[in-house]
Short mmCIF file of C-alpha atoms in Angstrom, two decimals:
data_model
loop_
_atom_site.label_atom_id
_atom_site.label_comp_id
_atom_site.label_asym_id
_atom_site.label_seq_id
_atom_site.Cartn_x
_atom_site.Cartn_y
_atom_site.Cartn_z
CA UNK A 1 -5.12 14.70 28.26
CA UNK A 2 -4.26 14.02 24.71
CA UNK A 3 -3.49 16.38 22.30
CA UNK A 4 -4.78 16.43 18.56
CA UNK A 5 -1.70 17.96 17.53
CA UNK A 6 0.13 15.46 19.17
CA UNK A 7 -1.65 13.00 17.31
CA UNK A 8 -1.03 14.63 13.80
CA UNK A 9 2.21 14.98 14.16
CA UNK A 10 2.88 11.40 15.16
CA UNK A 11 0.55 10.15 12.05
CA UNK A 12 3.14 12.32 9.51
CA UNK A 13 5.44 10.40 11.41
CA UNK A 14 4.49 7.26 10.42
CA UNK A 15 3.86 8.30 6.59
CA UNK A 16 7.94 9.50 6.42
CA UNK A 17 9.04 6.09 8.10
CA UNK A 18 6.77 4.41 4.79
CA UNK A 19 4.34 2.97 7.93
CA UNK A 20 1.21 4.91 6.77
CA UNK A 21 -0.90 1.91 7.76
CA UNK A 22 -0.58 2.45 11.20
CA UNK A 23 -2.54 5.68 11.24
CA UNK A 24 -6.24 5.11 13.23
CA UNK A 25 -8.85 5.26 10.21
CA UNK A 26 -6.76 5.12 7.42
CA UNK A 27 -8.46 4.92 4.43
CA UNK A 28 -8.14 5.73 0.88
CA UNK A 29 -10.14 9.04 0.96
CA UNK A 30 -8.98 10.20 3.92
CA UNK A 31 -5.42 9.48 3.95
CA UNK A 32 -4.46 8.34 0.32
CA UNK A 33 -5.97 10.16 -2.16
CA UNK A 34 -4.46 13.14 -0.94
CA UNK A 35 -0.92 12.04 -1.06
CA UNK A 36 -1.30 10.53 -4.27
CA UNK A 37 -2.34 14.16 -5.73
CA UNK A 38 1.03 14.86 -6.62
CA UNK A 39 2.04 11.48 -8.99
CA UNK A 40 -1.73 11.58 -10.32
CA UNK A 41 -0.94 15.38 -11.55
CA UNK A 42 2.89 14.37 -12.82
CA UNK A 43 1.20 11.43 -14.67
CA UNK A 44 -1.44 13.03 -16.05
CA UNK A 45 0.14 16.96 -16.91
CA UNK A 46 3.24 15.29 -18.32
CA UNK A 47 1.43 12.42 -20.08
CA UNK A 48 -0.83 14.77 -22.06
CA UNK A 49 1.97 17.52 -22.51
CA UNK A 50 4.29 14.46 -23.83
CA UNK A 51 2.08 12.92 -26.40
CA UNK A 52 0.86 16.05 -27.39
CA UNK A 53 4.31 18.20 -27.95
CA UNK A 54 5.91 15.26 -29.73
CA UNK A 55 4.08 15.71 -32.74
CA UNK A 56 4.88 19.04 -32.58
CA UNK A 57 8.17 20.49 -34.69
CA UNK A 58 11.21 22.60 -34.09
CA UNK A 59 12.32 25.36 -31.24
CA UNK A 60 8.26 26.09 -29.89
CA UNK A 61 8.17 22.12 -28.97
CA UNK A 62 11.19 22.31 -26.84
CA UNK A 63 10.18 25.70 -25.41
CA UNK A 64 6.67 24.62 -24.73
CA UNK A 65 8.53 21.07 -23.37
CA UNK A 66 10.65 23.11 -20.67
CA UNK A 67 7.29 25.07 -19.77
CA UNK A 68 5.39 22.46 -19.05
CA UNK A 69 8.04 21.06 -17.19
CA UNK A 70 8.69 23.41 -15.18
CA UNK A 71 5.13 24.17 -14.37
CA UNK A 72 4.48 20.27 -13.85
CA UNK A 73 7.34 20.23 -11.04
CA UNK A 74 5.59 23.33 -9.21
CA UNK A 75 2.74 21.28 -9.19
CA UNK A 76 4.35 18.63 -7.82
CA UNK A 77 6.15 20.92 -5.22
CA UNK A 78 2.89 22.51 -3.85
CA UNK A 79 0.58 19.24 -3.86
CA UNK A 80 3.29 17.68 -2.03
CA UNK A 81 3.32 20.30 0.63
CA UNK A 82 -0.76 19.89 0.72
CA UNK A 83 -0.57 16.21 0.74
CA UNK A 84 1.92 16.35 3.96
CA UNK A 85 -0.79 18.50 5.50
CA UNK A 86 -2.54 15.52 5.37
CA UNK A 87 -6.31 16.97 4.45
CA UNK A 88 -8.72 15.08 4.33
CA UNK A 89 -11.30 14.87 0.94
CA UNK A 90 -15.06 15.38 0.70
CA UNK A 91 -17.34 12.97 -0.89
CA UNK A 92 -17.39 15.42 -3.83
CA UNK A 93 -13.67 16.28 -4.03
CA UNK A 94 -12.78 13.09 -3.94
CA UNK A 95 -15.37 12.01 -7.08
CA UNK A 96 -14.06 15.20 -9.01
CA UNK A 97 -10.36 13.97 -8.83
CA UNK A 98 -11.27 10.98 -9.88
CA UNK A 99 -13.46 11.61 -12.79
CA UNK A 100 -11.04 14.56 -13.94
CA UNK A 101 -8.45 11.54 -14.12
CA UNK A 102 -10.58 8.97 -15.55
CA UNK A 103 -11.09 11.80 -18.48
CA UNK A 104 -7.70 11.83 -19.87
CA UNK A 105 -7.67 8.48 -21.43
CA UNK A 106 -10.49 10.31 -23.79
CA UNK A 107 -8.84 14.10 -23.78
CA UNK A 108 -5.17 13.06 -24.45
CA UNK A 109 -6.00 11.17 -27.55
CA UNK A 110 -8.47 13.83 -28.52
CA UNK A 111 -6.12 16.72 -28.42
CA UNK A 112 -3.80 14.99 -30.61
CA UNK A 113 -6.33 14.71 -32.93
CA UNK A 114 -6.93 17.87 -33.19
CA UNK A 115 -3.51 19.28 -33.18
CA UNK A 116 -2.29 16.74 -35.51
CA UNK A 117 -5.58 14.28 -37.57
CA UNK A 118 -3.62 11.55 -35.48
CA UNK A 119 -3.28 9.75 -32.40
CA UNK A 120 0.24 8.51 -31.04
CA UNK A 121 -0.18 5.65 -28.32
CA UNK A 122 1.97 6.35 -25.09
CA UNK A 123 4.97 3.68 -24.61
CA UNK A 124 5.25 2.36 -27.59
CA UNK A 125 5.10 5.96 -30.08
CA UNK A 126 3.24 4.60 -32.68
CA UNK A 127 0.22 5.11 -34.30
CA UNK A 128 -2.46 2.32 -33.63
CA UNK A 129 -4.81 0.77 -36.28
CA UNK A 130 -7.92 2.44 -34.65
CA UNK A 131 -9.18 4.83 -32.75
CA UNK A 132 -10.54 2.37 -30.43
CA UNK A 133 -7.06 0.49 -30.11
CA UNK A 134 -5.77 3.68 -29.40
CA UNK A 135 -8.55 4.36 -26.44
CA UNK A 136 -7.90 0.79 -25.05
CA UNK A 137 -3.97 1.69 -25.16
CA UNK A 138 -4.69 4.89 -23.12
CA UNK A 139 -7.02 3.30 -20.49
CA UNK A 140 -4.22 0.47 -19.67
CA UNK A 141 -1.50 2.97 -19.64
CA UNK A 142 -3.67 5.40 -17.07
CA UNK A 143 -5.16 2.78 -15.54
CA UNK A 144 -1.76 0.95 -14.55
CA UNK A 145 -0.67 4.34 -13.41
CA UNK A 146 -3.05 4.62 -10.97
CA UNK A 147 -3.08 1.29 -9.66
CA UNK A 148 1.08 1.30 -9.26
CA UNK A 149 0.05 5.29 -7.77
CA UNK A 150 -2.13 3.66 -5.35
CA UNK A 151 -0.05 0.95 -4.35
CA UNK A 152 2.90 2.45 -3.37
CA UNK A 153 1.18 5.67 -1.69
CA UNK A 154 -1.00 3.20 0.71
CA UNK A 155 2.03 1.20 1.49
CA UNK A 156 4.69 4.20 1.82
CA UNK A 157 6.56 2.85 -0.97
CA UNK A 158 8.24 5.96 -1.74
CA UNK A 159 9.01 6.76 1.85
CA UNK A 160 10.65 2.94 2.33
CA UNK A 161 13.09 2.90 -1.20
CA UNK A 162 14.28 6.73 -0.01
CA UNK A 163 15.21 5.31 3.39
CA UNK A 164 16.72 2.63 2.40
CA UNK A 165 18.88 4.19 -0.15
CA UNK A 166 19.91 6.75 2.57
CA UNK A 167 20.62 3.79 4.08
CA UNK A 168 23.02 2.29 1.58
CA UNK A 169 24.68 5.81 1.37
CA UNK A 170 25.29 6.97 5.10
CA UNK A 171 26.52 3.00 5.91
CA UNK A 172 28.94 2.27 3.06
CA UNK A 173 31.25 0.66 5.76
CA UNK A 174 28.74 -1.49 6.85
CA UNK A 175 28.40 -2.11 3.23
CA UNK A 176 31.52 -3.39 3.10
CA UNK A 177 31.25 -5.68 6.20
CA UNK A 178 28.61 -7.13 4.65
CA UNK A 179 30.08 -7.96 1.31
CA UNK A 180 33.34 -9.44 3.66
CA UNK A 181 30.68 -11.24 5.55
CA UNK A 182 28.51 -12.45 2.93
CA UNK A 183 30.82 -13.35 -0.72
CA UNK A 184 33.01 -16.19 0.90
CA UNK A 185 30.07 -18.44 2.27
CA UNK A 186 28.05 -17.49 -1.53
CA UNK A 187 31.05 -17.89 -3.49
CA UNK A 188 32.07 -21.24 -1.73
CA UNK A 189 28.17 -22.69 -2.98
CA UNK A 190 28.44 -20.87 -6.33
CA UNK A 191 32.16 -20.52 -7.79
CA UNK A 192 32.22 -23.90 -9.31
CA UNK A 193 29.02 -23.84 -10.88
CA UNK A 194 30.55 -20.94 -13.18
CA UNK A 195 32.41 -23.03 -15.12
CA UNK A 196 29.88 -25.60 -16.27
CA UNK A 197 29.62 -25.73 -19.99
CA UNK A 198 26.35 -26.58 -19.91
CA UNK A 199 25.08 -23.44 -17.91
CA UNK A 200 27.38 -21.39 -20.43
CA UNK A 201 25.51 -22.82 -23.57
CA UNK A 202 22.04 -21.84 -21.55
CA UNK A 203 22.95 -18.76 -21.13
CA UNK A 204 24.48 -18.00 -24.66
CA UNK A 205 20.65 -18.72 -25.82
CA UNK A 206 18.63 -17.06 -23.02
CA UNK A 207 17.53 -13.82 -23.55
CA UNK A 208 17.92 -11.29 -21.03
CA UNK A 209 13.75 -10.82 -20.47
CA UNK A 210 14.16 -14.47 -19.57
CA UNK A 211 17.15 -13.55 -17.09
CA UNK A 212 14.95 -10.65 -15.77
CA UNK A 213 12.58 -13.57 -14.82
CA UNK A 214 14.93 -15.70 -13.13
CA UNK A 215 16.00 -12.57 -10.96
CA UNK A 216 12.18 -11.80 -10.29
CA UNK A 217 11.71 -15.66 -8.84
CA UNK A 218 14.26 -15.38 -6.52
CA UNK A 219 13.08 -11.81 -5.30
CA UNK A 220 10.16 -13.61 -4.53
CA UNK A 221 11.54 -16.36 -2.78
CA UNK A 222 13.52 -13.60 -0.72
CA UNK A 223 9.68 -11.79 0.13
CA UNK A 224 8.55 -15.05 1.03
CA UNK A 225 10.90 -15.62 3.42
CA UNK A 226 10.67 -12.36 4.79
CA UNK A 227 6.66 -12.81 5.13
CA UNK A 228 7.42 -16.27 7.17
CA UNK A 229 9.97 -14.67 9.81
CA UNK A 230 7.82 -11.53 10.21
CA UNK A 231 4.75 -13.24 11.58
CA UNK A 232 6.95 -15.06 14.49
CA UNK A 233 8.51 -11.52 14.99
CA UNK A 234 4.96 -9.73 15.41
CA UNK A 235 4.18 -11.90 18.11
CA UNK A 236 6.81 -11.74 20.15
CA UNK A 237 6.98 -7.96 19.68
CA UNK A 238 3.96 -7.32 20.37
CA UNK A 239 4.08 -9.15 24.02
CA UNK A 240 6.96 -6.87 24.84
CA UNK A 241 5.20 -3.62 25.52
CA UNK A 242 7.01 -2.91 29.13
CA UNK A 243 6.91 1.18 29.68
CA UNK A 244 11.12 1.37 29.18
CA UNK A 245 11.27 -0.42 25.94
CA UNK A 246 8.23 2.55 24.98
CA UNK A 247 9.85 5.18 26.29
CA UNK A 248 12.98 4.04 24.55
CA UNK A 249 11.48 3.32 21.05
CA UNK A 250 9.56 7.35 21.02
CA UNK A 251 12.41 9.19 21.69
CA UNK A 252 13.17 11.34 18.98
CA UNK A 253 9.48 10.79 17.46
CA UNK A 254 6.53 13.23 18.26
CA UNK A 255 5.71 10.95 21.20
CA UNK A 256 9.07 11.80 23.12
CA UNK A 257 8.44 12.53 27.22
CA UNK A 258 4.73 11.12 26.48
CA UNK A 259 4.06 9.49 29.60
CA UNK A 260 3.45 5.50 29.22
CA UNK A 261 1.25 3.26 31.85
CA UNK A 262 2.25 0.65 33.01
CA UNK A 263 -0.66 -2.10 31.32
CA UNK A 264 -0.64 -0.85 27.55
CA UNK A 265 -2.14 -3.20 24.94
CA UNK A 266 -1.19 -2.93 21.26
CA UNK A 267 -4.25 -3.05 18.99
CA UNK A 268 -4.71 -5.86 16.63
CA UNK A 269 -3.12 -5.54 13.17
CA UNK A 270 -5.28 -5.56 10.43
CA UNK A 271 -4.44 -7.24 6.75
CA UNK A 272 -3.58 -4.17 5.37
CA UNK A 273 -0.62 -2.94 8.41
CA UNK A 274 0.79 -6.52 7.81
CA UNK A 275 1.23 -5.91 4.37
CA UNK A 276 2.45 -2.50 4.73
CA UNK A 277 5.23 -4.70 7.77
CA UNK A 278 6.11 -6.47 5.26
CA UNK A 279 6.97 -4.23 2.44
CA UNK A 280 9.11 -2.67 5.26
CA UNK A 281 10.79 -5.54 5.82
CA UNK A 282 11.07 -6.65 2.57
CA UNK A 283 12.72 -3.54 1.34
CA UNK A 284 15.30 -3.82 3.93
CA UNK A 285 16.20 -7.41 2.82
CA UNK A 286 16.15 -6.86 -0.81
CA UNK A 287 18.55 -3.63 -0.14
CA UNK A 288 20.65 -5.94 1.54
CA UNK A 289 20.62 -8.43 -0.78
CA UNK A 290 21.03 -6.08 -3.33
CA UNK A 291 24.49 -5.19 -1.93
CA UNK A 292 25.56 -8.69 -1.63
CA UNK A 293 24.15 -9.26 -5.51
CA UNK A 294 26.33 -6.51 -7.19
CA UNK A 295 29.57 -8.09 -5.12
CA UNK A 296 29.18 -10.96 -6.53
CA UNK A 297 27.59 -9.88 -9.87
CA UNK A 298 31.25 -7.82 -9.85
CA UNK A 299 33.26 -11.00 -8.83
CA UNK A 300 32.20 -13.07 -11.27
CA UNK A 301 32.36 -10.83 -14.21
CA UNK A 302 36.20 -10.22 -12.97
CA UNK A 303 36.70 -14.18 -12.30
CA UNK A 304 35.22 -14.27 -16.52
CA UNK A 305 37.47 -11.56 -17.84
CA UNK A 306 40.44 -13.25 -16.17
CA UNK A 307 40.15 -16.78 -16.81
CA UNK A 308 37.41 -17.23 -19.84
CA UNK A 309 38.37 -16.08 -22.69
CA UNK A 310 36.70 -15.54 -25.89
CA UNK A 311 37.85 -18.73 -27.49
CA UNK A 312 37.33 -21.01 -24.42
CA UNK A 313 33.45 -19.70 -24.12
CA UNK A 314 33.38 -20.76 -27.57
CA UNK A 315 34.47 -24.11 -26.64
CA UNK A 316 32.07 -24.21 -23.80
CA UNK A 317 29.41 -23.54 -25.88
CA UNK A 318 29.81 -25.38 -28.92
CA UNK A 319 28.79 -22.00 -31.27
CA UNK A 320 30.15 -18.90 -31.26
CA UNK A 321 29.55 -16.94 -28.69
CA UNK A 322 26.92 -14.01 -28.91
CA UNK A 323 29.33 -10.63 -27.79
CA UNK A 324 27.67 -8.13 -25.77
CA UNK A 325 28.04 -4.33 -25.88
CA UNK A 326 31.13 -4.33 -24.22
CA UNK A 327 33.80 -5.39 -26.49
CA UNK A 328 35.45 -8.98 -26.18
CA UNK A 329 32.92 -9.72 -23.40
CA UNK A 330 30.01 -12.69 -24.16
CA UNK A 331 26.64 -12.32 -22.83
CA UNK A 332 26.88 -15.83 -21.42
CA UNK A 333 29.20 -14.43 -18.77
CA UNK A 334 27.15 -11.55 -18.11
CA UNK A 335 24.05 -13.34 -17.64
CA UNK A 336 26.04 -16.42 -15.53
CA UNK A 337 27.24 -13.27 -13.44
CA UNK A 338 23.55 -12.22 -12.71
CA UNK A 339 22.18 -15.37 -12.31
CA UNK A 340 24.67 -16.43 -9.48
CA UNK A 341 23.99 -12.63 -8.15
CA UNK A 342 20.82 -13.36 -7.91
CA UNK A 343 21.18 -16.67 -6.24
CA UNK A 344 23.49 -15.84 -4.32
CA UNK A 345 21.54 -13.18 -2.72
CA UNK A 346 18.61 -15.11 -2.19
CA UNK A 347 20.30 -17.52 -0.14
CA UNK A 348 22.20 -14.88 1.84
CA UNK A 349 18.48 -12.98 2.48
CA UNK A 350 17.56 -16.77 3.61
CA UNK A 351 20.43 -17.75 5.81
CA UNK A 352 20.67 -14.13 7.38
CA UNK A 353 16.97 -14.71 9.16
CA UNK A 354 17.64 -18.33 10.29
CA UNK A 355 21.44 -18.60 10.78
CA UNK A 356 22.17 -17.20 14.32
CA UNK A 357 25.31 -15.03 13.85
CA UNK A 358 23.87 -13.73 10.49
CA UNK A 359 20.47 -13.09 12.11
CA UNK A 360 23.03 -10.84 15.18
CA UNK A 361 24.61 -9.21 12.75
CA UNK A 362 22.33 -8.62 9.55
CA UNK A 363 18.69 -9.25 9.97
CA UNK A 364 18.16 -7.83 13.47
CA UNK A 365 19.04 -4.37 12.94
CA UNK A 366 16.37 -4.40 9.99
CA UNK A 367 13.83 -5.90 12.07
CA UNK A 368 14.22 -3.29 14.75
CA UNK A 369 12.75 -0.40 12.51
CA UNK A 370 9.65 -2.85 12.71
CA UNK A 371 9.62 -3.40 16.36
CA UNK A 372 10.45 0.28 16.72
CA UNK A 373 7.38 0.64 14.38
CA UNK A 374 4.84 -1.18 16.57
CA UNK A 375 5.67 0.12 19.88
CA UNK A 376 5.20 3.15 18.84
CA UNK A 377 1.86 2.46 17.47
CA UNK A 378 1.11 1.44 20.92
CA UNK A 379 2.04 5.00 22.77
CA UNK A 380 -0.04 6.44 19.58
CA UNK A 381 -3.15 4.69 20.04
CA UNK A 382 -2.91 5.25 24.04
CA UNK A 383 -2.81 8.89 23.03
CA UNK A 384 -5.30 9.02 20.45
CA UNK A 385 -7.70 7.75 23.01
CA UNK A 386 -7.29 9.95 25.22
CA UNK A 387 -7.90 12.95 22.65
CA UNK A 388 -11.34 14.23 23.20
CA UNK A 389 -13.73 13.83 20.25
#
């Protein structure tokens, strides 16, 4: 017989592994709202207390300012302990939280007002034209909050970019493996390409917004990628559901000496627990390639400082060449650096899911937090069916 404790226990599981999807029923009452309680409060308690103490003056602002801080991180402490209890909102509860933030577009502005006869609009610091610029200024900036809120809390957002920087931390010689692995093949595609005097004079005019874009694009390509492999991984994972490679994947999970049959089915995967698969893997890759990008974003700025100097970027680029913060360095070769980061880690994401040896030695330990992922999904719904309503 199952057990409903069991079951809970195995659900939290999946919400600290950034899997939340996989939970039986999950929905955005029962299983998100609550969770996002804690970044709702943050955003809304520090919003208000922000806008509001910065047109205030002198010792009582920063006093007040440490106050509020401090009382806005208690919050956050104790609705994060109620939100990993995992409760589960009324009807009601859930329409008061939501209407209680939907208000502070309207309050915020309106206690300025009456603190100060003005309204600052958040971001920017400024005082708008109107008071209905300034409402329109507070719904986006709530409104985006939520939306970002909600994202990342139904896909375990939070959960995934913790693990993987634990990740980067605990495995710094793997780390370095990878960076031996991965510069000479990206640096043999991209080390030429650094001295073209053409790219140089690009680069001396592109702002770094436009740079930020470039780096964006090949993120995406990298996602892409990722989305492509993962649905010929599913598949094949999901065939494999033999009662060792179960007992195997639950040890030292909730489901540990949970007795598997022999004929156990995985349930279908819905839209929503592919996308959530895919930010997992995703994450993983773009850690990875994030590693590999500052290697070679280093390399290149090194390769710069040693061989281009000053007067030959100037000759490169036919102008003088725009300096950036750090003395005697251009921009150009900053922004060359990031661009061929950038490249250079999208093709290493690329190869590293296709190429055989790469795929041995860099994507399949990523993809086995997936597999691990879905087989135990398996022993949890087997469980959860037998737990009596």
């Amino acid at each position: 017989m199952g057990s409903s404790a069991l079951v809970r226990r195995t659900e939290q599981w999946f919400v600290r592994q950034g899997a939340p999807t996989m939970i039986e029923g999950y929905g955005f009452r029962s299983h998100v709202l609550p969770r996002m309680m804690p970044a709702l409060a943050f955003v809304a308690v520090g919003s208000l207390a922000w806008l509001v103490l910065q047109q205030s003056s002198g010792l009582s602002r920063w006093v007040l300012l440490g106050l509020v801080v401090a009382v806005v991180a208690a919050a956050w402490v104790l609705l994060s302990v109620f939100g990993r209890r995992m409760p589960v909102f009324s009807p009601r509860t859930t329409a008061l939280v939501l209407v209680a933030y939907a208000a502070m577009p309207v309050i915020t502005p309106t206690v300025q007002y009456l603190i100060d006869s003005k309204v600052t609009a958040p971001a920017s610091g400024e005082q708008p034209a109107s008071v209905w610029g300034a409402l329109v200024l507070f719904v986006l900036f709530f409104g985006l909050a939520f939306m970002a809120t909600t994202l990342a809390t139904t896909y375990g957002l939070g959960a995934l970019l913790r693990a993987a920087v634990r990740h980067v931390i605990a495995d710094l010689r793997n780390s370095l493996h990878l960076l031996g692995r991965a510069l000479p093949p990206m640096l043999f595609v991209t080390l030429f390409l650094f001295f073209t005097g053409e790219l140089w004079q690009a680069m001396n005019q592109l702002r770094w917004p436009r740079v930020s874009l470039v780096v964006l694009l090949f993120a995406s390509i990298t996602v892409l990628a990722a989305a492509a492999r993962l649905r010929e991984e599913i598949g094949r994972v999901e065939q494999d559901l033999r009662p060792e490679v179960l007992e195997r994947a639950c040890a030292g999970t909730p489901l540990a000496g949970v007795d598997v049959p022999e004929a156990l089915t995985a349930g279908r995967l819905n839209g929503r627990q592919l996308r959530n698969l895919l930010v997992m893997l995703a994450t993983r890759q773009l850690v990875q390639a994030a590693v590999v990008g500052l290697g070679l974003f280093a390399f290149f700025v090194v390769l710069g400082l040693i061989v281009v100097t000053p007067a030959i970027a100037e000759q490169w680029i036919g102008a003088p060449a725009q300096m950036s913060l750090v003395p005697g360095v251009p921009s150009a070769m900053l922004r060359n650096a990031t661009l061929f980061a950038a490249f250079g880690s999208m093709y290493f994401s690329v190869i590293s899911m296709s190429d055989a040896e790469h795929r041995h030695r860099f994507f399949a330990p990523v993809l086995e937090k997936v597999e691990r992922t879905l087989e135990v999904r398996a022993v949890y719904l087997h469980v959860r069916s037998r737990v009596p309503a």
